[in-house]
PDB file of C-alpha atoms and ligand atoms in Angstrom:
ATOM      1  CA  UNK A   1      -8.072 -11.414  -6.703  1.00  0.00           C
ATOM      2  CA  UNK A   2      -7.471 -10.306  -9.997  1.00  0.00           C
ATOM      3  CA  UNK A   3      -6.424  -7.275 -12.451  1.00  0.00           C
ATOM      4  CA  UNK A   4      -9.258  -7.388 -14.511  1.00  0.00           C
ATOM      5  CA  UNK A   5     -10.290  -4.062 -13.061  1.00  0.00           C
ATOM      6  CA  UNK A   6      -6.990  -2.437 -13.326  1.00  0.00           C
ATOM      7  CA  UNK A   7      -6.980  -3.106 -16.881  1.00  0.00           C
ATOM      8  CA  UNK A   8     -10.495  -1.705 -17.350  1.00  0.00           C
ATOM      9  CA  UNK A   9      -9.203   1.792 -15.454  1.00  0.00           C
ATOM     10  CA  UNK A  10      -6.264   2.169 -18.093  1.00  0.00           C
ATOM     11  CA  UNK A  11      -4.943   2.821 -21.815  1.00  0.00           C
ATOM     12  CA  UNK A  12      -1.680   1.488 -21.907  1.00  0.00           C
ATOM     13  CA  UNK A  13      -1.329   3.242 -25.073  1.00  0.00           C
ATOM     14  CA  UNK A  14      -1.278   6.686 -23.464  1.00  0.00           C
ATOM     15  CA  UNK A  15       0.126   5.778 -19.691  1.00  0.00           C
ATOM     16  CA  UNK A  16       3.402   4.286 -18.947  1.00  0.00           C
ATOM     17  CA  UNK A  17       1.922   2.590 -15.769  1.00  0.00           C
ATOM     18  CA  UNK A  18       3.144  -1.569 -16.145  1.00  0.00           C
ATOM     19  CA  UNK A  19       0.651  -3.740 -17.297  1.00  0.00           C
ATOM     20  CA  UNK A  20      -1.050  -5.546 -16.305  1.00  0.00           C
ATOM     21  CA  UNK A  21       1.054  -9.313 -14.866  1.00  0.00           C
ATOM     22  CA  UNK A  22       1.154 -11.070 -11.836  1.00  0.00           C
ATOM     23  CA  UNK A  23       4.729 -11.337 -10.426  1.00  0.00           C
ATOM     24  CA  UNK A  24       6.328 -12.816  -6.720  1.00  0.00           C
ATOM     25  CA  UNK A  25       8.650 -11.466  -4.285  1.00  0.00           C
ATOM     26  CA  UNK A  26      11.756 -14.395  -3.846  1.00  0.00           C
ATOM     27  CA  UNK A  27      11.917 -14.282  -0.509  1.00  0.00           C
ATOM     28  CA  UNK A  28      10.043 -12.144   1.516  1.00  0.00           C
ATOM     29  CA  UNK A  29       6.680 -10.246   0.690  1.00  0.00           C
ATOM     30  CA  UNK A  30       7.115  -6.453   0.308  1.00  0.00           C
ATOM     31  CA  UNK A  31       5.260  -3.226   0.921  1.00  0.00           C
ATOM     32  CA  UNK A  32       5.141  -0.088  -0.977  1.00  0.00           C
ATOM     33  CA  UNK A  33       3.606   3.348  -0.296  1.00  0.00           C
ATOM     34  CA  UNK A  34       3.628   5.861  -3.328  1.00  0.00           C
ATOM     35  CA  UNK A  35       3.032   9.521  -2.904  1.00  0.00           C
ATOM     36  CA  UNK A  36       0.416  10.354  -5.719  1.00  0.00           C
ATOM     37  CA  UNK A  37      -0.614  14.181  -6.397  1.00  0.00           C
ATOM     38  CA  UNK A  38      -3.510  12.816  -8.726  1.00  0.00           C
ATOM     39  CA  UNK A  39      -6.822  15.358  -8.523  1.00  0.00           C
ATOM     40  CA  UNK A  40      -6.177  15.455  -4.631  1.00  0.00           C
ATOM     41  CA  UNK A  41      -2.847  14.387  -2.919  1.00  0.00           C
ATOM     42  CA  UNK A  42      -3.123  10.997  -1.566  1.00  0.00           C
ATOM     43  CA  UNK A  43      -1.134   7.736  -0.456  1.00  0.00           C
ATOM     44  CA  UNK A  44      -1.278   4.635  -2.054  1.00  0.00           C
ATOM     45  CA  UNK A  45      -0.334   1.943   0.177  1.00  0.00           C
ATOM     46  CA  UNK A  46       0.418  -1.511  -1.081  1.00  0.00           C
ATOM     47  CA  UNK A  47       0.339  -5.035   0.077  1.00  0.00           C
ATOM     48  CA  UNK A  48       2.182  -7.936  -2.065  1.00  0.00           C
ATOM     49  CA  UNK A  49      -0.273 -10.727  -1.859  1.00  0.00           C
ATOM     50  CA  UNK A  50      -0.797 -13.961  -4.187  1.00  0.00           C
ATOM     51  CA  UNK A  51       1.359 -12.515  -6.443  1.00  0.00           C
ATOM     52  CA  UNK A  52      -0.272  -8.803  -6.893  1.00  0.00           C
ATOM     53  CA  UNK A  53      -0.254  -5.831  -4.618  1.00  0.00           C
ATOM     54  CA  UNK A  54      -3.798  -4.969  -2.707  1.00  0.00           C
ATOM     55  CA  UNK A  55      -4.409  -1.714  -2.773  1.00  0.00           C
ATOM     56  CA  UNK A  56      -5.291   1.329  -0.439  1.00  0.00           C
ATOM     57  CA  UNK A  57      -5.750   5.052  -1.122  1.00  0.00           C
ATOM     58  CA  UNK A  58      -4.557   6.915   2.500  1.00  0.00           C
ATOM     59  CA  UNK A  59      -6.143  10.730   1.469  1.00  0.00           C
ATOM     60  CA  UNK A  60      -3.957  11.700   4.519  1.00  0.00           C
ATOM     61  CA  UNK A  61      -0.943   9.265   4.229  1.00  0.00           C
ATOM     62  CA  UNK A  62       0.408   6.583   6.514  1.00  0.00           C
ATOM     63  CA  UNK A  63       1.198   7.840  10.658  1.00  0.00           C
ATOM     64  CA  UNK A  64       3.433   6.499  12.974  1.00  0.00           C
ATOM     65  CA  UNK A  65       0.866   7.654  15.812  1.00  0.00           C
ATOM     66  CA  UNK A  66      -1.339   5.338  17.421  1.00  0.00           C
ATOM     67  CA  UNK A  67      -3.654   7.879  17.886  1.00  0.00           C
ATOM     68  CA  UNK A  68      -3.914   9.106  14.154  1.00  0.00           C
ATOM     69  CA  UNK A  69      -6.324   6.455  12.583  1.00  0.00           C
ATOM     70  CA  UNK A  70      -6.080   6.851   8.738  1.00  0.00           C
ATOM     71  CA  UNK A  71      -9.110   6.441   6.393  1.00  0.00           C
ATOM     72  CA  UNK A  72      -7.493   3.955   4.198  1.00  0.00           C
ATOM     73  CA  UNK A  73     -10.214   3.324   0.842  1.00  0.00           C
ATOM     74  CA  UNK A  74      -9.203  -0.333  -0.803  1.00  0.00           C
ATOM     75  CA  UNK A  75      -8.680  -0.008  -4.761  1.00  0.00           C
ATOM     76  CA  UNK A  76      -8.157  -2.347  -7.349  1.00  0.00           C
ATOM     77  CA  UNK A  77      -5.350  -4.858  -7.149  1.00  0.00           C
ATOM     78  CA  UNK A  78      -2.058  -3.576  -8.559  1.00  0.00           C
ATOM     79  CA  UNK A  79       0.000  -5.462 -10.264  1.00  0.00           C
ATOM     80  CA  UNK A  80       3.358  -6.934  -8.756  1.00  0.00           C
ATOM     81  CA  UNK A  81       5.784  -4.398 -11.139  1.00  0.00           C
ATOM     82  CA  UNK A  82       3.569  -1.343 -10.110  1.00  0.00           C
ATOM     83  CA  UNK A  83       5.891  -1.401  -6.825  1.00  0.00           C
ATOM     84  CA  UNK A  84       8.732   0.315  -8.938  1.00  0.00           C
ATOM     85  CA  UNK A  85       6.515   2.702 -10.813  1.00  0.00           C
ATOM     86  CA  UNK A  86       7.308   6.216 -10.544  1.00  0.00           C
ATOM     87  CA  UNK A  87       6.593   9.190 -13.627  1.00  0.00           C
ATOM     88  CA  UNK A  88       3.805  11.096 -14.781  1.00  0.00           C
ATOM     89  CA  UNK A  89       1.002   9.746 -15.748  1.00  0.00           C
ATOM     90  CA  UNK A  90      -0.815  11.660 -18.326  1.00  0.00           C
ATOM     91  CA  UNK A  91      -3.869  14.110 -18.731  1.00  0.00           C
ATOM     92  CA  UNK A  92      -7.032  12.694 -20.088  1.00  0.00           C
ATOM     93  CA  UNK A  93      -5.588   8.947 -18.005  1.00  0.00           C
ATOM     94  CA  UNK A  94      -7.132   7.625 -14.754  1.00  0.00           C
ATOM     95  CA  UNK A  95      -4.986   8.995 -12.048  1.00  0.00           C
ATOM     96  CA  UNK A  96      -3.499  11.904 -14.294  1.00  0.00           C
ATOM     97  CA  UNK A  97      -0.623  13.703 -12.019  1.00  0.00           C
ATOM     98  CA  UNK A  98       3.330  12.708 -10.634  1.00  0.00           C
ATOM     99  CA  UNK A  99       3.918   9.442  -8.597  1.00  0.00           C
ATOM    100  CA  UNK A 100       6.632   8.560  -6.429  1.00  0.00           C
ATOM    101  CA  UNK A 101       7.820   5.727  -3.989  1.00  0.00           C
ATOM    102  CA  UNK A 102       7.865   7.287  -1.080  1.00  0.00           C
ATOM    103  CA  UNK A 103       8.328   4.416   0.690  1.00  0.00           C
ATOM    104  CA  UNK A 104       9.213   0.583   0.709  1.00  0.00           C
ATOM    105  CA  UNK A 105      10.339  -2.507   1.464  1.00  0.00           C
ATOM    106  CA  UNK A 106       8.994  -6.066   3.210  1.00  0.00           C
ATOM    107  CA  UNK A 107       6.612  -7.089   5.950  1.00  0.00           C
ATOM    108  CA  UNK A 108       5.653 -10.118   7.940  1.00  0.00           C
ATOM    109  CA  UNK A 109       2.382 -10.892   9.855  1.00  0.00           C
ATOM    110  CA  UNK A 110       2.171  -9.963  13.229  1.00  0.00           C
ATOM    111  CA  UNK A 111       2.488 -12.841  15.915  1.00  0.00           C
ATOM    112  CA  UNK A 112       3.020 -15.665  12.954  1.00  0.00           C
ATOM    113  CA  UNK A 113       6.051 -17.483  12.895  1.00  0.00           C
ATOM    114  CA  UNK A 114       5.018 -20.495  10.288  1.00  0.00           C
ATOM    115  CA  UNK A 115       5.881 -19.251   7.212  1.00  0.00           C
ATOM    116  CA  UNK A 116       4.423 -22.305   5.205  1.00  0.00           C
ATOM    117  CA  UNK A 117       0.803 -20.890   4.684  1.00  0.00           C
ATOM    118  CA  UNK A 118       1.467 -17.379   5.673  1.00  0.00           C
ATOM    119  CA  UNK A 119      -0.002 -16.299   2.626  1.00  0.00           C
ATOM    120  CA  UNK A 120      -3.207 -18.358   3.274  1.00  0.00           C
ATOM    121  CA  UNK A 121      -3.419 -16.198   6.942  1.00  0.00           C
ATOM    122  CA  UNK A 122      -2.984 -13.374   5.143  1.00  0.00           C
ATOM    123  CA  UNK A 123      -5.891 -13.995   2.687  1.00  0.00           C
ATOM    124  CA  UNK A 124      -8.155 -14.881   5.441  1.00  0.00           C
ATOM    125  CA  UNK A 125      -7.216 -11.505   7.770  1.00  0.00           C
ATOM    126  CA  UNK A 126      -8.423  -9.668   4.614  1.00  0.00           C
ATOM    127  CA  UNK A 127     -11.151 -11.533   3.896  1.00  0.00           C
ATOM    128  CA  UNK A 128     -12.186 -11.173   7.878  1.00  0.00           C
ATOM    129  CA  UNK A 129     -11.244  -7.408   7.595  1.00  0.00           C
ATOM    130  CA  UNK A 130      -8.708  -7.295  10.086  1.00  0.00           C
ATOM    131  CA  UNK A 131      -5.063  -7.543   9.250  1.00  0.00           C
ATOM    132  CA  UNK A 132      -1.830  -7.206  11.358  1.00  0.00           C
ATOM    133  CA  UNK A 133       1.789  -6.782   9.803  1.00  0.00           C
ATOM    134  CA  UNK A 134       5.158  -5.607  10.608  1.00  0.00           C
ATOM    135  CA  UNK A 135       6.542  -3.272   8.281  1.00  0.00           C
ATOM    136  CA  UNK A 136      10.582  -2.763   7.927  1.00  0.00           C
ATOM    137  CA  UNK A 137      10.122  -0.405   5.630  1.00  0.00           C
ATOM    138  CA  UNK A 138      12.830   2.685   5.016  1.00  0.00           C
ATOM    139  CA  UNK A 139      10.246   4.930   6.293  1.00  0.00           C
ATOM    140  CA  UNK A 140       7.486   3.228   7.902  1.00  0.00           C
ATOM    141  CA  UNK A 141       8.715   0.345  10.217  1.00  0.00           C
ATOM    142  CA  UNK A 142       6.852  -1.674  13.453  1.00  0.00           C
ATOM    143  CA  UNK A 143       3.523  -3.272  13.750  1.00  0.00           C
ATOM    144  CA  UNK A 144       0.195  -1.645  11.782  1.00  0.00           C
ATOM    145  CA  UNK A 145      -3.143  -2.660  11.482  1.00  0.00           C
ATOM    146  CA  UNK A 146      -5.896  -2.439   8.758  1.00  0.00           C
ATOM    147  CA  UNK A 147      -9.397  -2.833  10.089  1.00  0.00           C
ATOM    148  CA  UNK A 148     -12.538  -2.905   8.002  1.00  0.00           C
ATOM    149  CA  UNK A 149     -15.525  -0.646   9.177  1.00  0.00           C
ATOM    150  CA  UNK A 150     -18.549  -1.598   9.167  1.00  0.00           C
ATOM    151  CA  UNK A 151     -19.806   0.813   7.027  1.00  0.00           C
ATOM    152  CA  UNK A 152     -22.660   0.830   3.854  1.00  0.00           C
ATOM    153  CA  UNK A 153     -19.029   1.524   2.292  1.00  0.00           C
ATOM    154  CA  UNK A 154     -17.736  -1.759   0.729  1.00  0.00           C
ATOM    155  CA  UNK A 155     -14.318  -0.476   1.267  1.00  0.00           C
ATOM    156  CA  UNK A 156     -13.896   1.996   4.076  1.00  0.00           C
ATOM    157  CA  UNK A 157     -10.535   0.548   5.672  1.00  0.00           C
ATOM    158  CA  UNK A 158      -8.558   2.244   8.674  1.00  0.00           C
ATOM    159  CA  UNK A 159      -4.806   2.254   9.080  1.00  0.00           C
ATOM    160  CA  UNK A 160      -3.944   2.402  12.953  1.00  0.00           C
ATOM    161  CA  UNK A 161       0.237   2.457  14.315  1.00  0.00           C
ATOM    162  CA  UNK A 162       0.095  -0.035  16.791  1.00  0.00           C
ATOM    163  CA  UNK A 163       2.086   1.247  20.015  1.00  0.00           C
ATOM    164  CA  UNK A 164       5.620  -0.149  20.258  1.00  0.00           C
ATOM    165  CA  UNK A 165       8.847   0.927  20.078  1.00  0.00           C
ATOM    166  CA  UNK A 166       8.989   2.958  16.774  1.00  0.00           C
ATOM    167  CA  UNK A 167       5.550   4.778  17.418  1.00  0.00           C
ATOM    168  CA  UNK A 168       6.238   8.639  17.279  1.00  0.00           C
ATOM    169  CA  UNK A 169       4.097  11.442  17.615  1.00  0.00           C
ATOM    170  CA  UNK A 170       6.779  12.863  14.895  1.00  0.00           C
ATOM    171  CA  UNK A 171       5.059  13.123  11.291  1.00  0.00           C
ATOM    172  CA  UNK A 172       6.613  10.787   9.173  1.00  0.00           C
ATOM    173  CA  UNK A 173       5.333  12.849   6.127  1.00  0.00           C
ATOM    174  CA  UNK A 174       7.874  15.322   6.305  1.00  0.00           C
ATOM    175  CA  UNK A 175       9.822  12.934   4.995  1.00  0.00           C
ATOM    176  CA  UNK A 176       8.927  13.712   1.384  1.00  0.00           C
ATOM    177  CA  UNK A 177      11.168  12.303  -1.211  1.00  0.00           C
ATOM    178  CA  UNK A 178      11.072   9.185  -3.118  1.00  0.00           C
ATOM    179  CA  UNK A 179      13.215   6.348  -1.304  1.00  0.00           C
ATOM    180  CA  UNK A 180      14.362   5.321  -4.854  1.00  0.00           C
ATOM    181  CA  UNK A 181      15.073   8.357  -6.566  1.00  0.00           C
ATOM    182  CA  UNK A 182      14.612  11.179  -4.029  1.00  0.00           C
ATOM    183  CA  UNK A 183      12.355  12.733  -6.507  1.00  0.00           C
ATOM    184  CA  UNK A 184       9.397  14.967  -5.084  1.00  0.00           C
ATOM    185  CA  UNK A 185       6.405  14.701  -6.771  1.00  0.00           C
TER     186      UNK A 185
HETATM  187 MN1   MN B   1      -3.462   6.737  -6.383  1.00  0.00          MN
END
C-alpha cells in the first residue's frame, strides 16, 4: 500500500487534487463514491484502509440490485484527504473533467464484531479478493461485496448488492448531486 503511484499520475502544480499524505478516520472507517465525468463518466468508489483510500473505477456506478453486478477496475491508492475533493481538474492533467462526492460516509465488515484487528481482516479479504462491508452511507447503505475475477486482468473487481433489506430494483443513480455540496458535475 502506498501513493507512490498516485504521485507519479499527477502535477500538483497544475491540479488542485490533495497531495499526496496518509491520514486516519477517528473513529470509524469511511467510504466515499465520487461521480467523475473524466474522458468517460465513471464512479470512483473508495475504501479507507491503513490510513489511505483503495480505489475502484465503477464505469457504470454503484447498484442497489443484487442482480446488477458492477465491473469495478482497482486504481491506485488515494490518499486519505482525496475523500473531500470535489472541482475541476484541469486539461492536459490525468483525469481532466468535474468531480463530485456523490456519496459518503462509514462502513464496517460484514459478520465481524472484534474491532481490535478489523483492519488486519480487512487487508487479508483484499489480499484474498473477496471483501464484505456494510455501508451507511447517505446514498448507498446495507451489505456489498467486492470479488476479484479471475481474469488475465490484474484488477478486474465486481461490485455485487447483497440482498437484504435496503436492496431495490430502484436506480440509485438518479440520485445525482453531490452529498456535500449538491453540485452536479
Ligand atoms: Mn476517476
Amino acid at each position: 500500500m502506498s501513493l507512490h503511484k498516485y504521485n507519479l499520475k499527477r502535477n500538483f502544480d497544475s491540479t488542485s487534487e490533495p497531495k499526496a499524505e496518509i491520514g486516519k478516520s477517528k473513529k470509524e472507517l469511511v467510504f466515499v463514491v465520487q461521480k467523475h465525468a473524466a474522458s468517460h463518466l465513471h464512479y470512483d468508489f473508495r475504501l479507507e484502509m491503513g490510513g489511505l483510500l483503495k480505489s475502484w473505477a465503477i464505469p457504470k456506478g454503484p447498484s442497489m440490485s443484487p442482480s446488477n453486478k458492477r465491473l469495478a477496475i482497482m486504481v491506485e491508492d488515494h490518499p486519505y484527504s482525496y475523500k473531500d475533493f470535489e472541482g475541476t481538474i484541469p486539461e492536459g492533467n490525468y483525469g481532466a473533467g468535474n468531480v463530485i462526492v456523490w456519496d459518503n460516509g462509514t462502513y464496517t465488515l460484514a459478520d465481524y464484531k472484534n474491532t481490535d484487528d478489523f483492519e488486519d481482516v480487512l487487508k487479508s479479504d483484499l489480499q484474498n479478493g473477496h471483501l464484505s462491508f456494510i455501508l451507511n452511507g447517505k446514498k448507498l447503505k446495507g451489505e456489498f461485496t467486492l470479488v476479484k475475477l479471475k481474469t488475465k486482468e490484474e484488477n478486474t473487481w465486481l461490485l455485487i448488492k447483497s440482498k437484504d433489506q435496503y436492496a431495490t430494483e430502484e436506480d440509485i443513480l438518479q440520485q445525482y448531486k453531490s452529498v456535500l455540496s449538491n453540485k452536479t458535475v
